[in-house]
Short mmCIF file of C-alpha atoms in Angstrom, two decimals:
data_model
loop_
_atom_site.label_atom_id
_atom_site.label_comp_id
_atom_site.label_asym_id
_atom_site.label_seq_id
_atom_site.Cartn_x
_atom_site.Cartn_y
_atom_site.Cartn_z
CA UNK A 1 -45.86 -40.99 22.48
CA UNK A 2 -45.49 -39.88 18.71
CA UNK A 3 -45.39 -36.29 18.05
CA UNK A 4 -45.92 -35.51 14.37
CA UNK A 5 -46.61 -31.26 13.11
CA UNK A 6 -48.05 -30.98 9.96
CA UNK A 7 -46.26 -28.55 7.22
CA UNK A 8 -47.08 -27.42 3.39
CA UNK A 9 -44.14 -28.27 0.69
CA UNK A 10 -43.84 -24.47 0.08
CA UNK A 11 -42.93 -24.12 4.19
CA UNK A 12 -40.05 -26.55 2.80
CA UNK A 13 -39.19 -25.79 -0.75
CA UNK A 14 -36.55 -23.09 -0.50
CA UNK A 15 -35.49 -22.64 2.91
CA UNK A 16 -32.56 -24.49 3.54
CA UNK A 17 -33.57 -24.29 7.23
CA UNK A 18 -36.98 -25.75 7.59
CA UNK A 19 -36.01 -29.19 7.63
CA UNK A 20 -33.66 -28.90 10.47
CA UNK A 21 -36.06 -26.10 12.06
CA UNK A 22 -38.59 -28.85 12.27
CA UNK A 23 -36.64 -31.26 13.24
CA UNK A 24 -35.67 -29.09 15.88
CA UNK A 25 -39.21 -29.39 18.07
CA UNK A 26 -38.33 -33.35 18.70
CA UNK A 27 -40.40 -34.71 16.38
CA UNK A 28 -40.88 -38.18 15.18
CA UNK A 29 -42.37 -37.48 11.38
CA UNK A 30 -43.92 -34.72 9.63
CA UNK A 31 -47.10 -34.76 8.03
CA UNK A 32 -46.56 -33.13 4.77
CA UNK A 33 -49.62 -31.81 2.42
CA UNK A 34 -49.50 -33.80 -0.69
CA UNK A 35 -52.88 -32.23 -1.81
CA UNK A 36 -54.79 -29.82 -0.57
CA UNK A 37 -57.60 -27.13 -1.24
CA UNK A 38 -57.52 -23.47 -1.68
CA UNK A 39 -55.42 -21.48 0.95
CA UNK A 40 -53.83 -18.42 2.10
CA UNK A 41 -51.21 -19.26 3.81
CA UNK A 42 -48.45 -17.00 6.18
CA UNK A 43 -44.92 -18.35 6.29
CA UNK A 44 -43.10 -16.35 8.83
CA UNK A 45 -39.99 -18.12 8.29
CA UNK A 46 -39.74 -18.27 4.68
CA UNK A 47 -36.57 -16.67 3.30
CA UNK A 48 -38.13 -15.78 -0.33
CA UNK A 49 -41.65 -14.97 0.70
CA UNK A 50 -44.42 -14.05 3.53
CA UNK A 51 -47.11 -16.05 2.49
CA UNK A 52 -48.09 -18.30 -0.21
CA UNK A 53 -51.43 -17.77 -2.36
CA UNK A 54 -52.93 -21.31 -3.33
CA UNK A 55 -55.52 -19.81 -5.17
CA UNK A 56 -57.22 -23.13 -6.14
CA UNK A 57 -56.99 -27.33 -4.18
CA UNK A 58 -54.14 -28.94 -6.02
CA UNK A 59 -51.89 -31.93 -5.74
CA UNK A 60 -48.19 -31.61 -4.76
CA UNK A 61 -47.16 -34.66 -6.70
CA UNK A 62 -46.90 -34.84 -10.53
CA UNK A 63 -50.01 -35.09 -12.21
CA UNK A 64 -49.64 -37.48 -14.72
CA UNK A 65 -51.58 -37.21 -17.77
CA UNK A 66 -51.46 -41.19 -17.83
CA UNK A 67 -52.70 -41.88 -14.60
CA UNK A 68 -55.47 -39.57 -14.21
CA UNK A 69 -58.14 -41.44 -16.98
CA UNK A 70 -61.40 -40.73 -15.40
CA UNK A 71 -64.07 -37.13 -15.40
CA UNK A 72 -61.66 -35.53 -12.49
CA UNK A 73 -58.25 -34.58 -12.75
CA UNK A 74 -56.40 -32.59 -10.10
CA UNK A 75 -54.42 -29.38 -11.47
CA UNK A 76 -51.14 -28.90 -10.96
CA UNK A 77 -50.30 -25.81 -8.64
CA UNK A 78 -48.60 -23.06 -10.55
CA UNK A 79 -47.10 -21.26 -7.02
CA UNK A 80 -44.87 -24.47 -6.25
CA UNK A 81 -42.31 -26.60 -8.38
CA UNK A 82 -44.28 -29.84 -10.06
CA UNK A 83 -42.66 -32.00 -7.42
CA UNK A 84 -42.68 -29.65 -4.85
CA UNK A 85 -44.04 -32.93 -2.00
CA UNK A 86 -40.64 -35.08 -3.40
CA UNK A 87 -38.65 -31.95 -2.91
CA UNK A 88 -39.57 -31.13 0.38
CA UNK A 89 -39.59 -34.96 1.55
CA UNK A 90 -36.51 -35.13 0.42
CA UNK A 91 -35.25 -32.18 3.04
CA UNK A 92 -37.27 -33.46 5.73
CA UNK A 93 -35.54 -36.94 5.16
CA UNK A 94 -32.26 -35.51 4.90
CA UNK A 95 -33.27 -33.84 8.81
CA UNK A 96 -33.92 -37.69 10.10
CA UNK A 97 -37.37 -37.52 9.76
CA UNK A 98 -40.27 -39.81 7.81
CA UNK A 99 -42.54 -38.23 5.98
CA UNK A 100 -46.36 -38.46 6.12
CA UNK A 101 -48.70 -37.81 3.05
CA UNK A 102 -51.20 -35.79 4.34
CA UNK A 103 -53.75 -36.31 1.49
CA UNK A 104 -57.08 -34.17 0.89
CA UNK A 105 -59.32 -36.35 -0.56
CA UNK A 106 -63.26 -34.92 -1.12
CA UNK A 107 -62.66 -31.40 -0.42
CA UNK A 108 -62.06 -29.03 -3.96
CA UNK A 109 -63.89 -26.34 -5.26
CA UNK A 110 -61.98 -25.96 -8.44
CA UNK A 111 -63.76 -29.50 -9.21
CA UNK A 112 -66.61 -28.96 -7.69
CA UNK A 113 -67.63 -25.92 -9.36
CA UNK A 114 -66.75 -27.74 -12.68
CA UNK A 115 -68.82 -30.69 -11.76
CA UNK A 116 -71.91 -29.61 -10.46
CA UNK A 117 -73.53 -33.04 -10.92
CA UNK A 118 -70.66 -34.62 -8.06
CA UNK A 119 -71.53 -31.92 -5.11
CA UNK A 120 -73.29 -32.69 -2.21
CA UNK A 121 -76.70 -31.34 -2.04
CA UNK A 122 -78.58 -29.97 0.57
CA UNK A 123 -82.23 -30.47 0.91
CA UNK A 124 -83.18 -26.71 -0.33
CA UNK A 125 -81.19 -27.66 -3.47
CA UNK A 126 -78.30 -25.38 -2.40
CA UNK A 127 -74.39 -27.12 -3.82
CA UNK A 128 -71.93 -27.04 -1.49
CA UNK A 129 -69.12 -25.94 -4.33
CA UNK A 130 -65.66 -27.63 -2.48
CA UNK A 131 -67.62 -30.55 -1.12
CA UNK A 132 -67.54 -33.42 -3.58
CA UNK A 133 -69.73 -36.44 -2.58
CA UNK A 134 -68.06 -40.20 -3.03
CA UNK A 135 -71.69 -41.29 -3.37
CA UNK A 136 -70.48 -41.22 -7.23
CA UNK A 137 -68.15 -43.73 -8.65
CA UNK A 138 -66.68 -40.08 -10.59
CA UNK A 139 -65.38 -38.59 -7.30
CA UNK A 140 -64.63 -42.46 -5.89
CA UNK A 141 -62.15 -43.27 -8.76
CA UNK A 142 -60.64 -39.66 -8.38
CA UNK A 143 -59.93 -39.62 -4.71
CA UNK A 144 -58.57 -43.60 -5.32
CA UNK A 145 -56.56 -42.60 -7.91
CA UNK A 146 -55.14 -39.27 -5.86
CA UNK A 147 -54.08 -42.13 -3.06
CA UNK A 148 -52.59 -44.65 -5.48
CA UNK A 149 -50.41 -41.47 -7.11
CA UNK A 150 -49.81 -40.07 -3.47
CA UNK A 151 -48.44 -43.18 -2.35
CA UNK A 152 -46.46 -44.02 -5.65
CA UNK A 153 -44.68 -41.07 -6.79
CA UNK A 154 -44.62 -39.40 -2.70
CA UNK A 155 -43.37 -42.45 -1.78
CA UNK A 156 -43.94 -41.77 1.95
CA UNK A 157 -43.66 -43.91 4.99
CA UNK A 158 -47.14 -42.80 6.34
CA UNK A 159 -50.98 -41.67 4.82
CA UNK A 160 -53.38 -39.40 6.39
CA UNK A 161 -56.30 -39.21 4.88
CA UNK A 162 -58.75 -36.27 5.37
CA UNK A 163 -61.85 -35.23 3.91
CA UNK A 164 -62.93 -38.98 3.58
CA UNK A 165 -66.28 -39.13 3.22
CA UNK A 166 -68.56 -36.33 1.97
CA UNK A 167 -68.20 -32.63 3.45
CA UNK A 168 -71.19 -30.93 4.31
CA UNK A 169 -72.22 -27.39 5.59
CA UNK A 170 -69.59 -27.37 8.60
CA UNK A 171 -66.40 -26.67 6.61
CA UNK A 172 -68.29 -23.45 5.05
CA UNK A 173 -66.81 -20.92 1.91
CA UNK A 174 -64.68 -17.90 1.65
CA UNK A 175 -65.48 -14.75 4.01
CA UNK A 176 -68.49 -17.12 5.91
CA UNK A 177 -71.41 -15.56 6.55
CA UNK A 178 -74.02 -17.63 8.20
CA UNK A 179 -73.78 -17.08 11.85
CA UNK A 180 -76.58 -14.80 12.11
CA UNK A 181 -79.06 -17.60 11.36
CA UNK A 182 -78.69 -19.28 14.25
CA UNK A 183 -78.31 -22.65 13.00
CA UNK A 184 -77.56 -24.48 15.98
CA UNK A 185 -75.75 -28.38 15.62
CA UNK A 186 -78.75 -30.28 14.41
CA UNK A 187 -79.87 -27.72 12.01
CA UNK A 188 -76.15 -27.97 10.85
CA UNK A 189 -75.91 -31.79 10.50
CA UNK A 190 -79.70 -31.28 8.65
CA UNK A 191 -78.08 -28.91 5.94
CA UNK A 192 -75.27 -31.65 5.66
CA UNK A 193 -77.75 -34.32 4.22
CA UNK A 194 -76.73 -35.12 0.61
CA UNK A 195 -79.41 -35.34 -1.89
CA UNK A 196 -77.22 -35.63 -4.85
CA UNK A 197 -78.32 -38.71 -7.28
CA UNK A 198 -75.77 -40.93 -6.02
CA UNK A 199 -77.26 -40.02 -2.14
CA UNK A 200 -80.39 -40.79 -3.78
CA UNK A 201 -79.77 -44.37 -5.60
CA UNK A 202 -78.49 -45.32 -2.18
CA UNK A 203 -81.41 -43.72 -0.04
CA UNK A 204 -83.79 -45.77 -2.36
CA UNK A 205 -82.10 -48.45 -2.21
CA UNK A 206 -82.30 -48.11 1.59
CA UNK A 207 -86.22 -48.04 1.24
CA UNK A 208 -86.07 -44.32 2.22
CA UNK A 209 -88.57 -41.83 0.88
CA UNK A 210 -86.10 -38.69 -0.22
CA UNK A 211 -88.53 -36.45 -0.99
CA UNK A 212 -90.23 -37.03 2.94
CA UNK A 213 -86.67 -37.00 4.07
CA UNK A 214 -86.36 -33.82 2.28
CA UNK A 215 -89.36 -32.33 3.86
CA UNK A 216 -87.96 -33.09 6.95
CA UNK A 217 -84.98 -31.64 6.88
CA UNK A 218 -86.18 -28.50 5.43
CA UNK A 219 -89.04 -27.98 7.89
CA UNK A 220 -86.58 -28.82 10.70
CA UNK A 221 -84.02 -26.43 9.63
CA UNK A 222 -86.62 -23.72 9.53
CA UNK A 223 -88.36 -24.54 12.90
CA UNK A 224 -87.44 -25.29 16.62
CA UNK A 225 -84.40 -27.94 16.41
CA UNK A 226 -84.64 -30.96 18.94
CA UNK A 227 -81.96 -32.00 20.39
CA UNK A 228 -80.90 -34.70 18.24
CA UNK A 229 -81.02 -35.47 14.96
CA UNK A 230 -82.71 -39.61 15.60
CA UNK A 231 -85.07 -37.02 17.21
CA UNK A 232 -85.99 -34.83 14.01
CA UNK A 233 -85.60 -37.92 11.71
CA UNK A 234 -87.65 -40.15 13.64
CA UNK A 235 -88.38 -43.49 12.37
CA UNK A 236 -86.15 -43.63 8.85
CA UNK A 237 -83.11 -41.81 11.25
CA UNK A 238 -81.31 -45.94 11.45
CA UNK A 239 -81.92 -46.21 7.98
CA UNK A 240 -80.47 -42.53 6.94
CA UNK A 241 -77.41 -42.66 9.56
CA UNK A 242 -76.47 -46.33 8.00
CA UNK A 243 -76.33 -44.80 4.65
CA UNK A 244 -74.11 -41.93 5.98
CA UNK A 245 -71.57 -44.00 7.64
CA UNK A 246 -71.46 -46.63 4.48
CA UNK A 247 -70.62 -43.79 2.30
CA UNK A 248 -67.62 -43.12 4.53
CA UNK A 249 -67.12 -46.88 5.36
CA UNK A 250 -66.91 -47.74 1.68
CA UNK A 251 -64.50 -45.13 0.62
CA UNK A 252 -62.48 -45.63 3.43
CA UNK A 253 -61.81 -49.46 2.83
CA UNK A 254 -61.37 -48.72 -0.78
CA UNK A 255 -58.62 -46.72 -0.30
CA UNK A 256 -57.21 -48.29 2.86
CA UNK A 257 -57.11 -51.88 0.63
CA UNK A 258 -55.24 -49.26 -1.93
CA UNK A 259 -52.42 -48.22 0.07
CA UNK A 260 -51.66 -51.73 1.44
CA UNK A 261 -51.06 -53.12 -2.19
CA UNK A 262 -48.92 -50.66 -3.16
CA UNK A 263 -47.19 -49.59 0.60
CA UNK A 264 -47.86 -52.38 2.52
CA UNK A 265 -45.61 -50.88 5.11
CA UNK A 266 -46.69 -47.36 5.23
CA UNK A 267 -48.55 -46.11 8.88
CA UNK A 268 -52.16 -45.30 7.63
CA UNK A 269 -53.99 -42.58 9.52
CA UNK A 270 -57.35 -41.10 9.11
CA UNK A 271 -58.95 -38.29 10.58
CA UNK A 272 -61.95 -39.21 12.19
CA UNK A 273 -64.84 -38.22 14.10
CA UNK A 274 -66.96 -40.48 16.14
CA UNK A 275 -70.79 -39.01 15.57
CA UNK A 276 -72.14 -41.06 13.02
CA UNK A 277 -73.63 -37.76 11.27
CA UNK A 278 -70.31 -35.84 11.04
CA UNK A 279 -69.68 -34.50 7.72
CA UNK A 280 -66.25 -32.82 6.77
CA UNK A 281 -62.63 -32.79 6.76
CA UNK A 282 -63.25 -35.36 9.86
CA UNK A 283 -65.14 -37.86 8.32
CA UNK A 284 -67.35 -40.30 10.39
CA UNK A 285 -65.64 -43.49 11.33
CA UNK A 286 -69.33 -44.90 13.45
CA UNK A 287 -69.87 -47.28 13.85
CA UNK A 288 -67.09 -49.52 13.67
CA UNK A 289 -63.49 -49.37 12.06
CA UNK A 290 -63.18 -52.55 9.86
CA UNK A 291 -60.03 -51.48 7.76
CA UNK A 292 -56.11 -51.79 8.38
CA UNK A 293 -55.67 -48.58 10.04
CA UNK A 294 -52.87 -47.74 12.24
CA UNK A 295 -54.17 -44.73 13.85
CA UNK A 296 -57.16 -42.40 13.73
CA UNK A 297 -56.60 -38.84 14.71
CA UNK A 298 -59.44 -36.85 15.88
CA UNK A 299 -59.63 -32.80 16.30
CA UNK A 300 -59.10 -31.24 19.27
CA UNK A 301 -59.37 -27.73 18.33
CA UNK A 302 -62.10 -26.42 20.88
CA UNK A 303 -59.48 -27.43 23.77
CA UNK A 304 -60.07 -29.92 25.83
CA UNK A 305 -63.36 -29.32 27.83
CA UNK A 306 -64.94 -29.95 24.27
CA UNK A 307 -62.46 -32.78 22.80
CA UNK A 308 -61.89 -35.22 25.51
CA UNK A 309 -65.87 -37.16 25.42
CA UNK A 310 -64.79 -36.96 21.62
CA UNK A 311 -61.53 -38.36 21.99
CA UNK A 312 -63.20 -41.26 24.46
CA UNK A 313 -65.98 -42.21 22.23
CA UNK A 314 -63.13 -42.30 19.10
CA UNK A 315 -61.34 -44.82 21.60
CA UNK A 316 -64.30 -47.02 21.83
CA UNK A 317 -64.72 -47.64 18.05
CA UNK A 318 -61.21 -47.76 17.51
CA UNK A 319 -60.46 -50.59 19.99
CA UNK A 320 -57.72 -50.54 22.31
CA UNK A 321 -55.14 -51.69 19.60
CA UNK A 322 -55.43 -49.13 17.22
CA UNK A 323 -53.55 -45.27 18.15
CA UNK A 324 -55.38 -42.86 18.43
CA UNK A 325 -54.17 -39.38 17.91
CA UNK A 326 -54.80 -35.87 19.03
CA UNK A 327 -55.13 -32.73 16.35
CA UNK A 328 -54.38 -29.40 18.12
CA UNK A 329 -53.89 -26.24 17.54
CA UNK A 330 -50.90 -23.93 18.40
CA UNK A 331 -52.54 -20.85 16.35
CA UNK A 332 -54.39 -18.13 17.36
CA UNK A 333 -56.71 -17.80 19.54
CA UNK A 334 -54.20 -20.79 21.68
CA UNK A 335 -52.24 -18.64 24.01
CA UNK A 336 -48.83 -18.59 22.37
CA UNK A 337 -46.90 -19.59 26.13
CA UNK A 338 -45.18 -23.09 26.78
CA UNK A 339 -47.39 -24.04 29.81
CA UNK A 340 -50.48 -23.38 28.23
CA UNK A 341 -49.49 -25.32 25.50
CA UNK A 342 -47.87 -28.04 27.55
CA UNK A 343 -51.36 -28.34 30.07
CA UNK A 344 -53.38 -28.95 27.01
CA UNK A 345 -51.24 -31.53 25.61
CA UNK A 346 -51.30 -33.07 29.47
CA UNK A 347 -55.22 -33.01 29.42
CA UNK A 348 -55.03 -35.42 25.76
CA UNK A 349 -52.19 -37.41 27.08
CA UNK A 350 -54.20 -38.55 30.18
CA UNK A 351 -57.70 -39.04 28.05
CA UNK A 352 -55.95 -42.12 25.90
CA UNK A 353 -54.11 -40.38 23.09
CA UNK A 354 -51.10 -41.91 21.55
CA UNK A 355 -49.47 -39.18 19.84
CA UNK A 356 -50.27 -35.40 19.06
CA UNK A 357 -50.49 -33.77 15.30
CA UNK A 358 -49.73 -30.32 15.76
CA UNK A 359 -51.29 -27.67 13.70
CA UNK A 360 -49.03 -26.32 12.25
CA UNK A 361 -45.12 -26.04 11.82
CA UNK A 362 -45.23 -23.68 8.87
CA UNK A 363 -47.68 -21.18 10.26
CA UNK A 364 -46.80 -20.62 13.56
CA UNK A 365 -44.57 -17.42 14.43
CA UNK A 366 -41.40 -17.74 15.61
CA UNK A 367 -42.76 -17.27 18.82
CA UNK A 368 -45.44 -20.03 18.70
CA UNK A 369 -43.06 -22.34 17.47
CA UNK A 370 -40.26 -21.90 20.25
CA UNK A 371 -43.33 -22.14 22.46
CA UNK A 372 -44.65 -25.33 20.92
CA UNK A 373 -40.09 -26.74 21.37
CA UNK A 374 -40.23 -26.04 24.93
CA UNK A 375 -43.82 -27.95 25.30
CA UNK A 376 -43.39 -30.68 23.50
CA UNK A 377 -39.68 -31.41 25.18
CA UNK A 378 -41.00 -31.48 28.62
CA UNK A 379 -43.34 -34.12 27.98
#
């Protein structure tokens, strides 16, 4: 069983303890962001600083001027060294342990919000500002390009991808406010349609009438939701779920065929979610996994009454070959005790999982994180 806890560069960068710190919960790697979106992040351990404002996504690798030719360019961040992923992998290495590249692929507002044109869409017409859509080639050759720099100047023995596919109204904005509307899971997955004019091209080229699919949607998000969305859909749902997944599919093979060139080596990962109309930083992986990947790690933050039929159904597609790997979270509200924390990794263990990403070994409290030692060792 592989045990891997996720970390920022700035948890790293400038503590001369982190490395061993981490190393310290008997770990076997550490997924370390390479890029990521806008945060505000708490590091209780830090000797310089409490927390670290990332006030917009950014990648933790050079950006070369060179290498980035097409409409998108990541920015550099301006609270973290230039090479602050190289720094911090070299600690971690130092410590014994491989590092991961845990790569953010579709999810930036600071693009977004310059590129209108790339976001997904909702039927209403409303943009979803940090959710770029890899229906267009724009975002496609940007999140290939982030990979192929990821993987070239990170130099890591492991990607995880996240984010690939498009986001859509679950991974919502600053200080959310939609609750109150009482937009149940359907209505949710409805509002995460893309109607952007790369969804478009590929929903007519799928003989599917957008502007009835439209209609749909929006009548169905302002009415009684059935229980599924092949339900609300009806007749064009095969059609509109296969041009979902292939969004996914294609940018997933794309930038699995990427890493193998250049890392043939390196453990891919992906986060994944097995409902074919999931939309966010767990893409959709339905309804089959046709690329190289080594492992596909699927979120278990409800706790385990919610994750394990997930979990099951990710086993399925992924085949019995493939590891599978459960995301959980030590944060609040998790109960910050070793035997809480040591049941619920149990409950995973015994569903099929092959190893356990923890969220998150920069974040936690000293507290959570002596907790999430004494779990972790006993199992």
């Amino acid at each position: 069983m592989t045990k891997v806890p996720y970390a920022y560069t700035w948890d790293v960068v400038g503590d001369p303890a982190a490395a061993e710190r981490i190393a310290s919960l008997g770990v076997d790697a550490v997924a370390l962001a390479a890029s990521y979106h806008t945060t505000r992040a708490a590091t209780p351990f830090h000797p310089q600083h409490r927390m670290v404002n990332a006030a917009h996504a950014a990648c933790y690798v050079p950006v070369r001027e060179s290498a980035w030719t097409g409409r998108l360019t990541p920015p550099a961040p301006n609270w973290a060294p230039g090479d602050s992923f190289g720094e911090a992998r070299k600690a971690l290495r130092s410590a014994g342990l491989p590092v991961h590249a845990w790569t953010v692929l579709t999810h930036s507002t600071h693009l977004g919000s310059a590129n209108p044109d790339l976001l997904v869409r909702n039927a209403f017409g409303d943009l979803y500002p940090y959710a770029l859509c890899p229906s267009n080639e724009d975002v496609v050759e940007y999140c290939s390009t982030l990979v192929r720099e990821v993987v070239t100047l990170g130099e890591p023995e492991g990607v995880i991808l996240e984010a690939c596919g498009p986001l859509g109204f679950f991974h919502g904005g600053h200080h959310e406010k939609t609750d109150g509307a009482d937009w149940g899971k359907v209505h949710q997955q409805l509002l995460s349609l893309c109607f952007c004019s790369g969804c478009l091209a590929r929903y007519a080229k799928a003989d599917i009438d957008a502007s009835q699919l439209r209609a749909v949607a929006m009548s169905t998000v302002d009415g009684q939701a059935p229980s599924t969305v092949e339900d609300a859909l009806g007749g064009v749902a095969e059609r509109v779920r296969d041009v979902r997944t292939g969004i996914a599919a294609d940018l997933r093979s794309l930038l699995v065929k990427e890493i193998r060139a250049l890392a043939p080596e390196a453990a891919i990962s992906v986060h994944g979610n097995p409902d074919p109309w999931a939309a966010g930083p767990f893409a959709t992986i339905a309804p089959a996994l046709n690329e190289e990947i080594d492992t596909v790690v699927v979120s278990c933050w409800p706790g385990p009454e919610a994750s394990i039929p997930g979990i099951e159904a990710a086993r399925a597609i992924a085949g019995a070959d493939r590891g599978l790997a459960a995301y959980v979270l030590t944060l609040p509200p998790r109960a910050a005790d070793a035997d809480t924390l040591r049941a619920e990794f149990e409950q995973y263990l015994a569903a099929g999982v092959d190893e356990l990403h923890v969220y998150h070994a920069g974040l936690a409290s000293p507290a959570r994180l002596t907790a999430v030692r004494e779990a972790l060792s006993s199992l």
